Short mmCIF file of C-alpha atoms and ligand atoms in Angstrom, two decimals:
data_model
loop_
_atom_site.label_atom_id
_atom_site.label_comp_id
_atom_site.label_asym_id
_atom_site.label_seq_id
_atom_site.Cartn_x
_atom_site.Cartn_y
_atom_site.Cartn_z
CA MET F 1 137.84 -43.15 -117.58
CA THR F 2 139.11 -46.74 -117.21
CA LYS F 3 138.45 -48.13 -113.71
CA PRO F 4 141.62 -49.35 -111.97
CA THR F 5 140.41 -52.97 -111.92
CA ASP F 6 139.56 -52.86 -115.65
CA LEU F 7 142.93 -51.35 -116.35
CA MET F 8 144.64 -54.13 -114.38
CA SER F 9 142.71 -56.80 -116.32
CA LYS F 10 143.83 -55.22 -119.57
CA ILE F 11 147.46 -55.15 -118.42
CA MET F 12 147.28 -58.79 -117.31
CA SER F 13 145.71 -59.83 -120.56
CA LEU F 14 148.42 -58.03 -122.56
CA CYS F 15 151.09 -59.69 -120.41
CA LYS F 16 149.62 -63.11 -121.25
CA ARG F 17 148.99 -62.34 -124.94
CA ARG F 18 152.47 -61.01 -125.59
CA GLY F 19 154.35 -63.54 -123.48
CA TYR F 20 155.35 -61.37 -120.54
CA ILE F 21 153.89 -63.31 -117.61
CA PHE F 22 152.24 -66.72 -117.33
CA GLN F 23 150.69 -68.45 -114.36
CA SER F 24 153.04 -71.13 -113.03
CA SER F 25 152.03 -74.72 -113.97
CA GLU F 26 149.06 -73.29 -115.85
CA ILE F 27 148.27 -76.53 -117.69
CA TYR F 28 147.54 -78.12 -114.29
CA GLY F 29 145.33 -75.27 -113.14
CA GLY F 30 148.16 -73.15 -111.72
CA ILE F 31 149.58 -72.86 -108.21
CA GLY F 32 148.80 -69.82 -106.06
CA GLY F 33 151.55 -67.26 -105.64
CA PHE F 34 153.93 -68.55 -108.34
CA TRP F 35 154.49 -66.96 -111.74
CA ASP F 36 156.56 -67.61 -114.86
CA TYR F 37 158.11 -64.99 -117.11
CA GLY F 38 157.63 -65.67 -120.83
CA PRO F 39 160.00 -64.76 -123.68
CA LEU F 40 159.37 -61.00 -123.35
CA GLY F 41 158.99 -61.02 -119.56
CA VAL F 42 162.33 -62.67 -119.00
CA GLU F 43 164.03 -59.98 -121.10
CA LEU F 44 162.25 -57.18 -119.23
CA LYS F 45 163.19 -58.60 -115.85
CA ARG F 46 166.76 -59.29 -116.95
CA ASN F 47 167.09 -55.72 -118.27
CA LEU F 48 165.69 -54.39 -115.01
CA LYS F 49 168.13 -56.41 -112.91
CA ASP F 50 171.02 -55.50 -115.25
CA ALA F 51 170.10 -51.81 -114.98
CA TRP F 52 170.08 -52.08 -111.17
CA TRP F 53 173.39 -53.98 -111.09
CA ARG F 54 175.03 -51.56 -113.51
CA ASP F 55 173.73 -48.42 -111.79
CA MET F 56 174.40 -49.64 -108.23
CA VAL F 57 177.56 -51.75 -108.69
CA THR F 58 179.59 -51.85 -111.90
CA ALA F 59 179.10 -48.22 -113.01
CA HIS F 60 179.57 -46.89 -109.48
CA ASP F 61 182.64 -44.64 -109.14
CA ASP F 62 184.44 -45.64 -105.93
CA THR F 63 186.70 -42.60 -106.02
CA THR F 64 184.23 -39.68 -105.90
CA ALA F 65 181.33 -38.88 -103.59
CA PRO F 66 178.13 -38.85 -105.69
CA ASP F 67 175.71 -35.92 -105.25
CA GLY F 68 174.16 -36.11 -101.78
CA ALA F 69 176.62 -38.71 -100.41
CA PRO F 70 178.73 -37.74 -97.38
CA ALA F 71 181.84 -39.49 -98.81
CA PRO F 72 183.09 -41.71 -101.64
CA TYR F 73 182.21 -45.36 -101.11
CA GLY F 74 182.94 -48.79 -102.56
CA MET F 75 180.41 -51.23 -104.03
CA VAL F 76 180.90 -54.95 -104.62
CA GLY F 77 178.56 -57.83 -105.46
CA LEU F 78 177.75 -61.25 -104.04
CA ASP F 79 175.72 -64.34 -104.89
CA SER F 80 175.01 -66.38 -101.78
CA SER F 81 173.12 -69.67 -101.42
CA ILE F 82 169.34 -69.84 -100.97
CA ILE F 83 169.52 -72.44 -98.20
CA MET F 84 171.73 -71.37 -95.33
CA HIS F 85 172.60 -72.70 -91.90
CA PRO F 86 169.28 -72.69 -89.93
CA GLN F 87 170.96 -70.82 -87.08
CA VAL F 88 171.05 -67.74 -89.34
CA TRP F 89 167.25 -67.43 -89.14
CA LYS F 90 167.11 -68.20 -85.43
CA VAL F 91 169.70 -65.59 -84.55
CA VAL F 92 168.18 -62.72 -86.57
CA GLY F 93 164.64 -63.42 -85.40
CA HIS F 94 162.93 -64.81 -88.50
CA TYR F 95 162.42 -68.18 -86.85
CA ASP F 96 160.52 -66.60 -83.96
CA VAL F 97 158.96 -63.44 -85.34
CA PHE F 98 158.72 -63.65 -89.14
CA HIS F 99 155.03 -64.30 -89.20
CA ASP F 100 151.71 -62.85 -90.21
CA MET F 101 148.51 -63.29 -88.23
CA MET F 102 146.05 -65.58 -90.01
CA VAL F 103 142.41 -66.41 -89.58
CA ASP F 104 140.82 -69.71 -90.72
CA CYS F 105 137.20 -70.37 -91.51
CA ARG F 106 136.24 -73.70 -89.86
CA THR F 107 133.31 -74.10 -92.27
CA CYS F 108 134.85 -73.53 -95.70
CA LYS F 109 138.51 -74.10 -94.67
CA ALA F 110 139.62 -70.85 -96.37
CA ARG F 111 142.52 -68.95 -94.81
CA PHE F 112 142.91 -65.17 -94.66
CA ARG F 113 145.48 -62.71 -93.40
CA ALA F 114 143.93 -61.20 -90.29
CA ASP F 115 144.66 -57.62 -91.40
CA GLN F 116 143.12 -58.31 -94.83
CA VAL F 117 139.79 -59.80 -93.68
CA PRO F 118 137.88 -56.57 -94.41
CA ASP F 119 139.18 -56.57 -98.03
CA SER F 120 139.07 -60.35 -98.63
CA GLU F 121 136.32 -62.39 -100.23
CA CYS F 122 134.75 -65.47 -98.69
CA PRO F 123 134.75 -68.29 -101.30
CA ARG F 124 130.98 -68.78 -100.77
CA LYS F 125 128.44 -67.19 -103.06
CA PRO F 126 127.11 -64.53 -103.12
CA SER F 127 130.43 -62.78 -102.67
CA LYS F 128 130.85 -61.34 -99.17
CA HIS F 129 133.67 -60.61 -96.75
CA PRO F 130 134.80 -63.44 -94.44
CA GLY F 131 132.54 -63.60 -91.37
CA GLU F 132 129.55 -62.04 -93.15
CA HIS F 133 127.79 -65.29 -94.18
CA GLY F 134 125.62 -66.99 -91.56
CA GLU F 135 127.72 -70.18 -91.86
CA CYS F 136 131.10 -68.42 -91.46
CA ASP F 137 133.01 -69.64 -88.40
CA LEU F 138 136.29 -67.74 -88.12
CA THR F 139 139.07 -68.70 -85.70
CA GLU F 140 140.87 -66.16 -83.53
CA PRO F 141 143.96 -64.71 -85.32
CA ARG F 142 146.94 -67.09 -85.01
CA GLU F 143 150.62 -66.73 -85.90
CA PHE F 144 151.78 -68.23 -89.16
CA ASN F 145 155.51 -68.37 -89.96
CA LEU F 146 156.19 -67.32 -93.53
CA MET F 147 159.40 -69.31 -94.04
CA PHE F 148 159.23 -72.37 -96.29
CA LYS F 149 160.69 -75.38 -94.52
CA THR F 150 162.70 -78.14 -96.15
CA ASN F 151 165.08 -80.90 -95.07
CA VAL F 152 168.70 -81.19 -96.04
CA GLY F 153 170.21 -84.63 -96.63
CA ALA F 154 168.70 -88.09 -96.40
CA LEU F 155 167.34 -87.86 -92.86
CA TYR F 156 163.90 -86.30 -92.56
CA ASP F 157 163.93 -85.24 -88.92
CA PRO F 158 164.17 -81.97 -86.98
CA SER F 159 167.98 -82.08 -87.07
CA SER F 160 167.95 -81.77 -90.88
CA GLU F 161 165.39 -78.94 -90.96
CA ALA F 162 166.35 -75.92 -93.05
CA PHE F 163 164.59 -72.95 -94.67
CA LEU F 164 164.37 -71.33 -98.07
CA ARG F 165 165.62 -67.80 -97.46
CA PRO F 166 162.86 -65.21 -97.01
CA GLU F 167 165.31 -62.40 -97.92
CA THR F 168 168.70 -62.21 -99.59
CA ALA F 169 170.06 -59.84 -96.93
CA GLN F 170 171.32 -62.47 -94.49
CA GLY F 171 173.53 -64.05 -97.17
CA ILE F 172 175.32 -60.70 -97.26
CA PHE F 173 175.68 -60.34 -93.48
CA VAL F 174 177.16 -63.80 -93.01
CA ASN F 175 179.69 -63.00 -95.75
CA TYR F 176 180.57 -59.54 -94.43
CA ARG F 177 183.88 -60.76 -92.95
CA ASN F 178 184.77 -62.74 -96.09
CA VAL F 179 184.24 -59.68 -98.26
CA LEU F 180 186.12 -57.40 -95.87
CA ASP F 181 189.07 -59.80 -95.77
CA THR F 182 189.27 -60.42 -99.53
CA ALA F 183 187.90 -57.48 -101.52
CA ARG F 184 190.13 -54.69 -100.15
CA VAL F 185 187.04 -52.63 -99.27
CA LYS F 186 186.99 -50.03 -96.52
CA VAL F 187 184.00 -48.69 -94.61
CA PRO F 188 181.87 -47.09 -96.05
CA PHE F 189 181.05 -49.72 -98.63
CA GLY F 190 178.08 -51.68 -99.90
CA ILE F 191 177.50 -55.30 -100.88
CA ALA F 192 174.81 -55.90 -103.48
CA GLN F 193 172.96 -59.08 -104.27
CA ILE F 194 170.16 -60.14 -106.59
CA GLY F 195 168.43 -63.45 -105.94
CA LYS F 196 165.33 -65.46 -105.26
CA SER F 197 163.53 -65.25 -101.94
CA PHE F 198 160.59 -67.29 -100.70
CA ARG F 199 157.73 -66.44 -98.37
CA ASN F 200 154.76 -68.67 -97.77
CA GLU F 201 152.38 -65.71 -98.00
CA ILE F 202 148.96 -66.55 -96.53
CA THR F 203 147.09 -64.84 -99.31
CA PRO F 204 149.20 -64.19 -102.39
CA ARG F 205 147.33 -61.62 -104.45
CA ASN F 206 147.41 -58.76 -106.88
CA TYR F 207 149.13 -60.65 -109.68
CA THR F 208 152.90 -60.82 -109.13
CA PHE F 209 152.82 -58.14 -106.41
CA ARG F 210 152.55 -60.63 -103.55
CA SER F 211 154.10 -63.92 -104.67
CA ARG F 212 155.50 -66.84 -102.73
CA GLU F 213 158.66 -66.96 -104.83
CA PHE F 214 160.14 -63.65 -105.93
CA GLU F 215 163.43 -61.92 -106.63
CA GLN F 216 165.02 -59.27 -104.50
CA MET F 217 167.70 -56.71 -105.31
CA GLU F 218 169.30 -55.80 -102.00
CA ILE F 219 172.21 -53.69 -100.81
CA GLU F 220 173.67 -53.83 -97.33
CA PHE F 221 175.61 -50.61 -96.88
CA PHE F 222 178.16 -50.61 -94.04
CA CYS F 223 179.09 -47.25 -92.53
CA HIS F 224 180.36 -45.52 -89.40
CA PRO F 225 177.53 -45.15 -86.81
CA ASP F 226 178.05 -41.34 -86.67
CA GLN F 227 177.42 -41.04 -90.43
CA SER F 228 174.58 -43.54 -90.66
CA GLN F 229 171.74 -40.98 -90.71
CA GLN F 230 173.40 -39.13 -93.59
CA TRP F 231 173.81 -42.39 -95.49
CA TYR F 232 170.21 -43.32 -94.77
CA ALA F 233 169.05 -40.01 -96.27
CA TYR F 234 171.36 -40.51 -99.24
CA TRP F 235 170.04 -44.00 -100.06
CA ARG F 236 166.39 -42.98 -99.72
CA ASP F 237 166.85 -40.20 -102.27
CA GLN F 238 169.14 -42.12 -104.56
CA ARG F 239 166.85 -45.15 -104.78
CA PHE F 240 163.78 -42.97 -105.36
CA ALA F 241 165.61 -41.22 -108.21
CA TRP F 242 166.51 -44.58 -109.77
CA TYR F 243 162.85 -45.40 -110.41
CA THR F 244 162.10 -42.01 -111.92
CA SER F 245 165.21 -42.26 -114.13
CA LEU F 246 163.68 -45.38 -115.68
CA GLY F 247 160.31 -43.81 -116.30
CA LEU F 248 158.11 -44.07 -113.20
CA GLN F 249 156.30 -40.78 -112.91
CA SER F 250 156.85 -39.14 -109.58
CA SER F 251 153.11 -38.44 -109.26
CA ARG F 252 152.47 -42.21 -108.93
CA LEU F 253 155.56 -42.79 -106.81
CA ARG F 254 156.10 -41.69 -103.25
CA LEU F 255 158.57 -42.01 -100.41
CA ARG F 256 156.83 -42.74 -97.12
CA ASP F 257 158.51 -42.80 -93.72
CA HIS F 258 157.36 -45.59 -91.40
CA SER F 259 155.66 -44.52 -88.21
CA PRO F 260 157.41 -45.75 -85.01
CA GLU F 261 154.74 -48.51 -84.52
CA GLU F 262 155.33 -49.81 -88.05
CA LEU F 263 159.10 -50.22 -87.71
CA SER F 264 160.51 -53.77 -87.84
CA HIS F 265 162.06 -55.08 -84.63
CA TYR F 266 165.57 -54.25 -85.85
CA SER F 267 164.99 -50.90 -87.53
CA CYS F 268 165.71 -47.41 -86.26
CA GLY F 269 164.21 -45.82 -89.38
CA THR F 270 162.57 -47.10 -92.55
CA ALA F 271 161.15 -45.41 -95.59
CA ASP F 272 159.18 -47.22 -98.29
CA ILE F 273 159.25 -46.31 -101.95
CA GLU F 274 155.69 -46.93 -103.06
CA TYR F 275 153.81 -46.98 -106.34
CA ALA F 276 150.12 -46.35 -107.02
CA PHE F 277 149.42 -49.72 -108.68
CA PRO F 278 146.17 -49.82 -110.69
CA PHE F 279 144.82 -52.77 -108.68
CA LEU F 280 144.73 -50.57 -105.56
CA GLN F 281 141.99 -48.17 -104.55
CA GLU F 282 142.44 -44.56 -105.63
CA GLY F 283 144.91 -42.92 -103.24
CA ASP F 284 146.49 -46.23 -102.09
CA PHE F 285 150.10 -47.16 -102.76
CA GLY F 286 151.99 -50.50 -102.69
CA GLU F 287 155.59 -51.02 -101.57
CA LEU F 288 158.27 -51.35 -104.25
CA GLU F 289 161.27 -51.04 -101.99
CA GLY F 290 162.08 -50.53 -98.33
CA VAL F 291 165.09 -48.47 -97.29
CA ALA F 292 165.87 -49.39 -93.69
CA HIS F 293 168.39 -48.17 -91.15
CA ARG F 294 169.20 -51.49 -89.45
CA GLY F 295 171.84 -50.12 -87.08
CA ASP F 296 174.28 -52.85 -85.99
CA PHE F 297 171.47 -55.33 -85.31
CA ASP F 298 172.41 -57.99 -87.87
CA LEU F 299 176.18 -58.00 -87.42
CA LYS F 300 175.81 -58.00 -83.65
CA SER F 301 173.23 -60.81 -83.78
CA HIS F 302 175.52 -62.97 -85.91
CA MET F 303 178.33 -62.27 -83.48
CA GLU F 304 176.53 -62.67 -80.12
CA GLY F 305 173.18 -64.41 -80.69
CA LYS F 306 169.50 -63.50 -80.82
CA LEU F 307 168.89 -60.00 -79.45
CA VAL F 308 165.77 -58.47 -77.96
CA ARG F 309 164.92 -54.84 -77.56
CA GLN F 310 165.49 -53.26 -74.16
CA GLY F 311 164.79 -49.53 -73.98
CA ASP F 312 166.61 -47.88 -76.87
CA GLY F 313 169.05 -50.75 -77.34
CA PHE F 314 169.24 -54.52 -77.69
CA VAL F 315 170.37 -57.20 -75.26
CA LEU F 316 171.05 -60.89 -75.69
CA GLU F 317 167.88 -62.97 -75.26
CA LEU F 318 168.42 -65.62 -72.60
CA ASP F 319 166.61 -68.91 -71.96
CA ALA F 320 165.34 -70.11 -68.55
CA ASP F 321 168.86 -71.32 -67.63
CA GLY F 322 170.44 -67.97 -68.42
CA ASN F 323 172.08 -69.19 -71.65
CA PRO F 324 171.64 -67.40 -75.01
CA ARG F 325 168.30 -68.44 -76.51
CA TYR F 326 170.04 -68.79 -79.90
CA ALA F 327 173.82 -68.48 -79.92
CA GLY F 328 175.62 -66.38 -82.53
CA SER F 329 178.71 -67.46 -84.47
CA GLY F 330 181.11 -65.90 -81.96
CA LYS F 331 183.04 -64.43 -84.90
CA ASP F 332 184.31 -60.87 -84.54
CA MET F 333 182.26 -58.58 -86.80
CA SER F 334 183.98 -55.36 -85.75
CA TYR F 335 185.89 -53.14 -88.15
CA LEU F 336 189.24 -51.52 -87.48
CA ASP F 337 189.74 -48.17 -89.18
CA ASP F 338 193.44 -48.32 -90.03
CA GLN F 339 193.74 -44.51 -90.12
CA THR F 340 191.98 -43.51 -86.91
CA LYS F 341 192.63 -46.87 -85.17
CA GLU F 342 189.02 -46.83 -84.06
CA ARG F 343 187.33 -50.24 -83.76
CA TYR F 344 183.55 -50.41 -84.11
CA ILE F 345 180.67 -52.48 -85.47
CA PRO F 346 179.47 -50.74 -88.62
CA HIS F 347 175.88 -49.60 -88.92
CA VAL F 348 173.91 -50.74 -91.91
CA VAL F 349 171.53 -49.03 -94.32
CA GLU F 350 169.57 -51.47 -96.45
CA PRO F 351 167.83 -50.54 -99.70
CA SER F 352 165.78 -53.68 -100.39
CA ALA F 353 163.87 -53.82 -103.67
CA GLY F 354 161.73 -56.46 -105.33
CA ALA F 355 162.50 -57.19 -108.99
CA ASP F 356 158.99 -58.57 -109.62
CA ARG F 357 157.20 -55.62 -108.06
CA ALA F 358 159.44 -53.21 -109.98
CA ALA F 359 158.80 -55.09 -113.26
CA LEU F 360 155.06 -54.90 -112.56
CA ALA F 361 155.22 -51.18 -111.78
CA PHE F 362 157.13 -50.50 -115.00
CA LEU F 363 154.59 -52.55 -116.98
CA CYS F 364 151.65 -50.71 -115.39
CA GLU F 365 153.27 -47.33 -115.97
CA ALA F 366 154.11 -48.21 -119.59
CA TYR F 367 150.63 -49.42 -120.52
CA THR F 368 149.03 -46.74 -122.68
CA GLU F 369 146.01 -46.56 -124.96
CA ASP F 370 146.16 -43.77 -127.53
CA MET F 371 145.10 -42.81 -131.04
CA VAL F 372 147.65 -42.67 -133.83
CA PRO F 373 147.30 -42.04 -137.57
CA ASP F 374 147.53 -45.05 -139.93
CA ASN F 375 149.25 -44.78 -143.32
CA LYS F 376 146.15 -43.06 -144.75
CA GLY F 377 146.18 -40.49 -141.96
CA ASP F 378 143.06 -41.92 -140.23
CA LEU F 379 143.27 -42.08 -136.45
CA GLN F 380 143.33 -45.62 -135.05
CA ALA F 381 143.20 -46.78 -131.42
CA ARG F 382 146.30 -48.63 -130.30
CA THR F 383 147.75 -50.18 -127.18
CA VAL F 384 151.38 -49.41 -126.57
CA LEU F 385 153.86 -50.27 -123.82
CA LYS F 386 155.96 -47.15 -123.38
CA LEU F 387 158.78 -48.93 -121.58
CA HIS F 388 162.05 -47.10 -121.07
CA PRO F 389 164.44 -48.27 -123.83
CA ARG F 390 166.83 -49.70 -121.24
CA LEU F 391 164.04 -51.97 -120.02
CA ALA F 392 162.37 -52.83 -123.32
CA PRO F 393 162.82 -56.53 -124.26
CA PHE F 394 163.71 -55.65 -127.87
CA LYS F 395 165.35 -52.32 -128.64
CA VAL F 396 164.68 -52.48 -132.38
CA ALA F 397 162.49 -54.43 -134.81
CA VAL F 398 163.51 -54.69 -138.46
CA PHE F 399 161.02 -55.17 -141.30
CA PRO F 400 161.25 -55.39 -145.08
CA LEU F 401 158.28 -53.44 -146.47
CA VAL F 402 157.48 -56.38 -148.77
CA LYS F 403 158.83 -59.90 -149.03
CA ARG F 404 160.43 -59.38 -152.46
CA ALA F 405 162.56 -57.06 -154.58
CA GLY F 406 165.63 -57.86 -152.45
CA MET F 407 164.19 -56.09 -149.37
CA PRO F 408 164.27 -59.13 -147.01
CA GLU F 409 167.98 -59.68 -147.77
CA VAL F 410 168.87 -56.06 -146.91
CA ALA F 411 166.63 -56.16 -143.83
CA ARG F 412 168.27 -59.36 -142.57
CA ASP F 413 171.74 -57.82 -143.02
CA ILE F 414 170.63 -54.83 -140.93
CA TYR F 415 169.07 -57.17 -138.35
CA ARG F 416 172.36 -59.10 -138.02
CA GLU F 417 174.39 -55.90 -137.69
CA LEU F 418 172.08 -54.46 -135.00
CA LYS F 419 172.03 -57.82 -133.17
CA ARG F 420 175.73 -57.35 -132.45
CA HIS F 421 174.65 -54.52 -130.12
CA TRP F 422 171.13 -55.24 -128.86
CA ASN F 423 168.28 -57.68 -128.74
CA VAL F 424 166.56 -57.14 -132.10
CA TYR F 425 163.43 -58.65 -133.64
CA TYR F 426 162.99 -59.52 -137.31
CA ASP F 427 159.49 -59.64 -138.77
CA GLU F 428 158.28 -59.96 -142.35
CA GLY F 429 154.75 -61.26 -141.65
CA GLY F 430 151.63 -59.18 -142.41
CA SER F 431 151.17 -55.52 -143.27
CA VAL F 432 153.66 -53.01 -141.88
CA GLY F 433 150.82 -51.44 -139.88
CA ARG F 434 150.15 -54.74 -138.12
CA ARG F 435 153.84 -55.27 -137.50
CA TYR F 436 154.06 -51.82 -135.90
CA ARG F 437 151.11 -52.67 -133.64
CA ARG F 438 152.73 -55.93 -132.53
CA GLN F 439 155.91 -54.09 -131.62
CA ASP F 440 153.95 -51.30 -129.89
CA GLU F 441 152.29 -53.88 -127.63
CA SER F 442 155.65 -55.53 -127.00
CA GLY F 443 157.22 -52.21 -126.03
CA THR F 444 159.88 -52.07 -128.78
CA PRO F 445 161.04 -48.44 -128.97
CA PHE F 446 162.24 -48.38 -132.61
CA CYS F 447 161.11 -50.05 -135.83
CA VAL F 448 163.38 -49.97 -138.88
CA THR F 449 161.76 -50.50 -142.28
CA VAL F 450 163.55 -51.31 -145.50
CA ASP F 451 161.55 -49.95 -148.46
CA GLY F 452 161.96 -49.16 -152.15
CA GLN F 453 164.06 -46.07 -151.43
CA THR F 454 166.52 -48.16 -149.40
CA LEU F 455 167.53 -50.01 -152.55
CA ASP F 456 168.33 -46.66 -154.24
CA ASP F 457 170.06 -44.70 -151.50
CA ASN F 458 170.88 -47.07 -148.59
CA THR F 459 168.57 -45.29 -146.14
CA VAL F 460 165.80 -46.78 -143.98
CA THR F 461 162.94 -45.36 -141.94
CA VAL F 462 163.21 -45.45 -138.15
CA ARG F 463 159.83 -45.17 -136.46
CA ASP F 464 159.63 -43.95 -132.88
CA ARG F 465 157.18 -46.05 -130.79
CA ASP F 466 155.89 -43.18 -128.66
CA THR F 467 155.50 -40.41 -131.23
CA THR F 468 155.12 -42.71 -134.30
CA GLN F 469 157.31 -40.18 -136.12
CA GLN F 470 159.60 -41.55 -138.78
CA ASP F 471 163.15 -40.44 -139.57
CA ARG F 472 165.08 -41.35 -142.67
CA VAL F 473 168.51 -42.61 -141.59
CA ALA F 474 171.48 -43.92 -143.59
CA ILE F 475 172.10 -47.62 -142.89
CA ALA F 476 175.71 -46.73 -142.07
CA ASP F 477 174.51 -44.39 -139.28
CA LEU F 478 171.84 -46.69 -137.84
CA VAL F 479 173.80 -48.06 -134.87
CA SER F 480 174.90 -44.61 -133.70
CA PHE F 481 171.40 -43.19 -134.30
CA VAL F 482 169.71 -45.86 -132.16
CA ARG F 483 172.41 -45.68 -129.48
CA GLU F 484 172.02 -41.92 -129.21
CA ARG F 485 168.23 -42.22 -128.90
CA ILE F 486 168.50 -44.92 -126.21
CA GLU F 487 171.00 -42.90 -124.22
CA ARG F 488 168.93 -39.73 -124.54
CA ALA F 489 165.75 -41.45 -123.19
P1 ATP C 501 155.04 -56.28 -97.64
O1 ATP C 501 154.80 -55.36 -96.47
O2 ATP C 501 154.42 -55.81 -98.92
O3 ATP C 501 154.79 -57.72 -97.35
P2 ATP C 501 157.74 -56.30 -96.79
O4 ATP C 501 157.84 -55.00 -96.08
O5 ATP C 501 157.57 -57.54 -96.00
O6 ATP C 501 156.60 -56.21 -97.93
P3 ATP C 501 160.50 -56.45 -97.30
O7 ATP C 501 160.73 -57.51 -96.31
O8 ATP C 501 160.92 -55.05 -96.97
O9 ATP C 501 158.97 -56.45 -97.75
O10 ATP C 501 161.14 -56.91 -98.67
C1 ATP C 501 161.79 -56.01 -99.55
C2 ATP C 501 161.14 -56.02 -100.92
O11 ATP C 501 160.96 -57.36 -101.40
C3 ATP C 501 159.73 -55.43 -100.94
O12 ATP C 501 159.79 -54.01 -101.03
C4 ATP C 501 159.16 -56.03 -102.19
O13 ATP C 501 159.54 -55.32 -103.35
C5 ATP C 501 159.80 -57.40 -102.22
N1 ATP C 501 158.84 -58.38 -101.69
C6 ATP C 501 158.62 -58.70 -100.39
N2 ATP C 501 157.66 -59.64 -100.28
C7 ATP C 501 157.27 -59.92 -101.56
C8 ATP C 501 156.31 -60.82 -102.11
N3 ATP C 501 155.59 -61.62 -101.35
N4 ATP C 501 156.17 -60.85 -103.47
C9 ATP C 501 156.91 -60.04 -104.26
N5 ATP C 501 157.83 -59.18 -103.78
C10 ATP C 501 158.02 -59.12 -102.46
#
């Protein structure tokens, strides 16, 4: 059986070889925690984000309650700026509490996350955990704020200090009133956003899993406080089902409720959707998405100022003079139900997913080594990425069997016709067997081959990536054949 670490090395090597993922600034030796998506990777990630946007926003039916939802609801989208007014981060607590505990080694100057010291490696040889070499001299754990700082404008002083957003969520909260006033939405409704977030992680690790620049796909769902638990349950189930619908096996995926000690300062309930990544120990899972019940914490904070917990609720945090420690906007964030005439601050359920972690999970899940017969019927080992067709970078590859007898011309015509519908790859280099292998490693679900028979009867073979079975299909029926197979997947 392949060990998880070996499996991960194989996946990473395939991702490099096929142009899925490259190290950022590789020609200069790379930079820790930053990654680039190559020609295939960018398509996979785009397809993933498009699938999320379509399934959560544009295909959502505002008029009917989906299965498990307590009522129909609206969904709209947003694209807010990465750098926002610095008060945003002060008011919601990131400025004060968005930190990890870190430990430095005074001897070798390496830095570790305090909670990861037992699993980290000291840079000295032979390889040991930090603190285990005689020369190790570790500091006490200290707070380290994860927000990247920058300065806005020409002046480089504290008054121009700003932050790269560590989450997309706050862009939604500060626009809640704008959306309410312009989009004709009524509570319950959700605002969705996809965008880059930045966290100066102390120890980026496990490939793209923990990066310093990454993309989030977040929904802030605004609802009546009395219905918030039902909506929380709905979103947990609905988001879990989304991953399985795109091919993550439920045996490697789990929904885990946070214990009370684990909950973030704002949350009254959080569940993580987790995946058993191959770089983890057997039985361990890594977070793909958090679904949090945030109550009215964010809207109230933006209205009143930074809040602190008191008993079961929150109160305004005051400074030594009795003034708000960080003042809110003072803008009214309440909602008036025009039917019941009730005015309240909506509660929020937040499904917050990472596009990079999801892409990595789909790549890990898709990576398969199997044996398939070659054209002589002999079994050959192959590596194949069994990506869901919606996620696959190319849906179809088109080959002429040979580069003569008019086959390339027919194949290119088919390629152009299919390109009107999907991303399609044309390849006439090398034996058909080798071309199939290239597409298997790239994750292309269907390969169309133009052969001698095509010239007689206008049919082609369509080879299925997963089963390697071939169907003979009339060129005129090709688009509907492929569409039906993609939709059936
Ligand atoms: P973790 O505990 O793994 O640091 P988190 O609980 O801080 O994650 P959230 O703040 O809930 O993460 O962010 C929502 C989602 O954003 C995560 O589920 C994950 O998919 C993604 N994400 C967060 N931090 C990173 C990161 N450093 N690199 C890649 N994706 C990330």
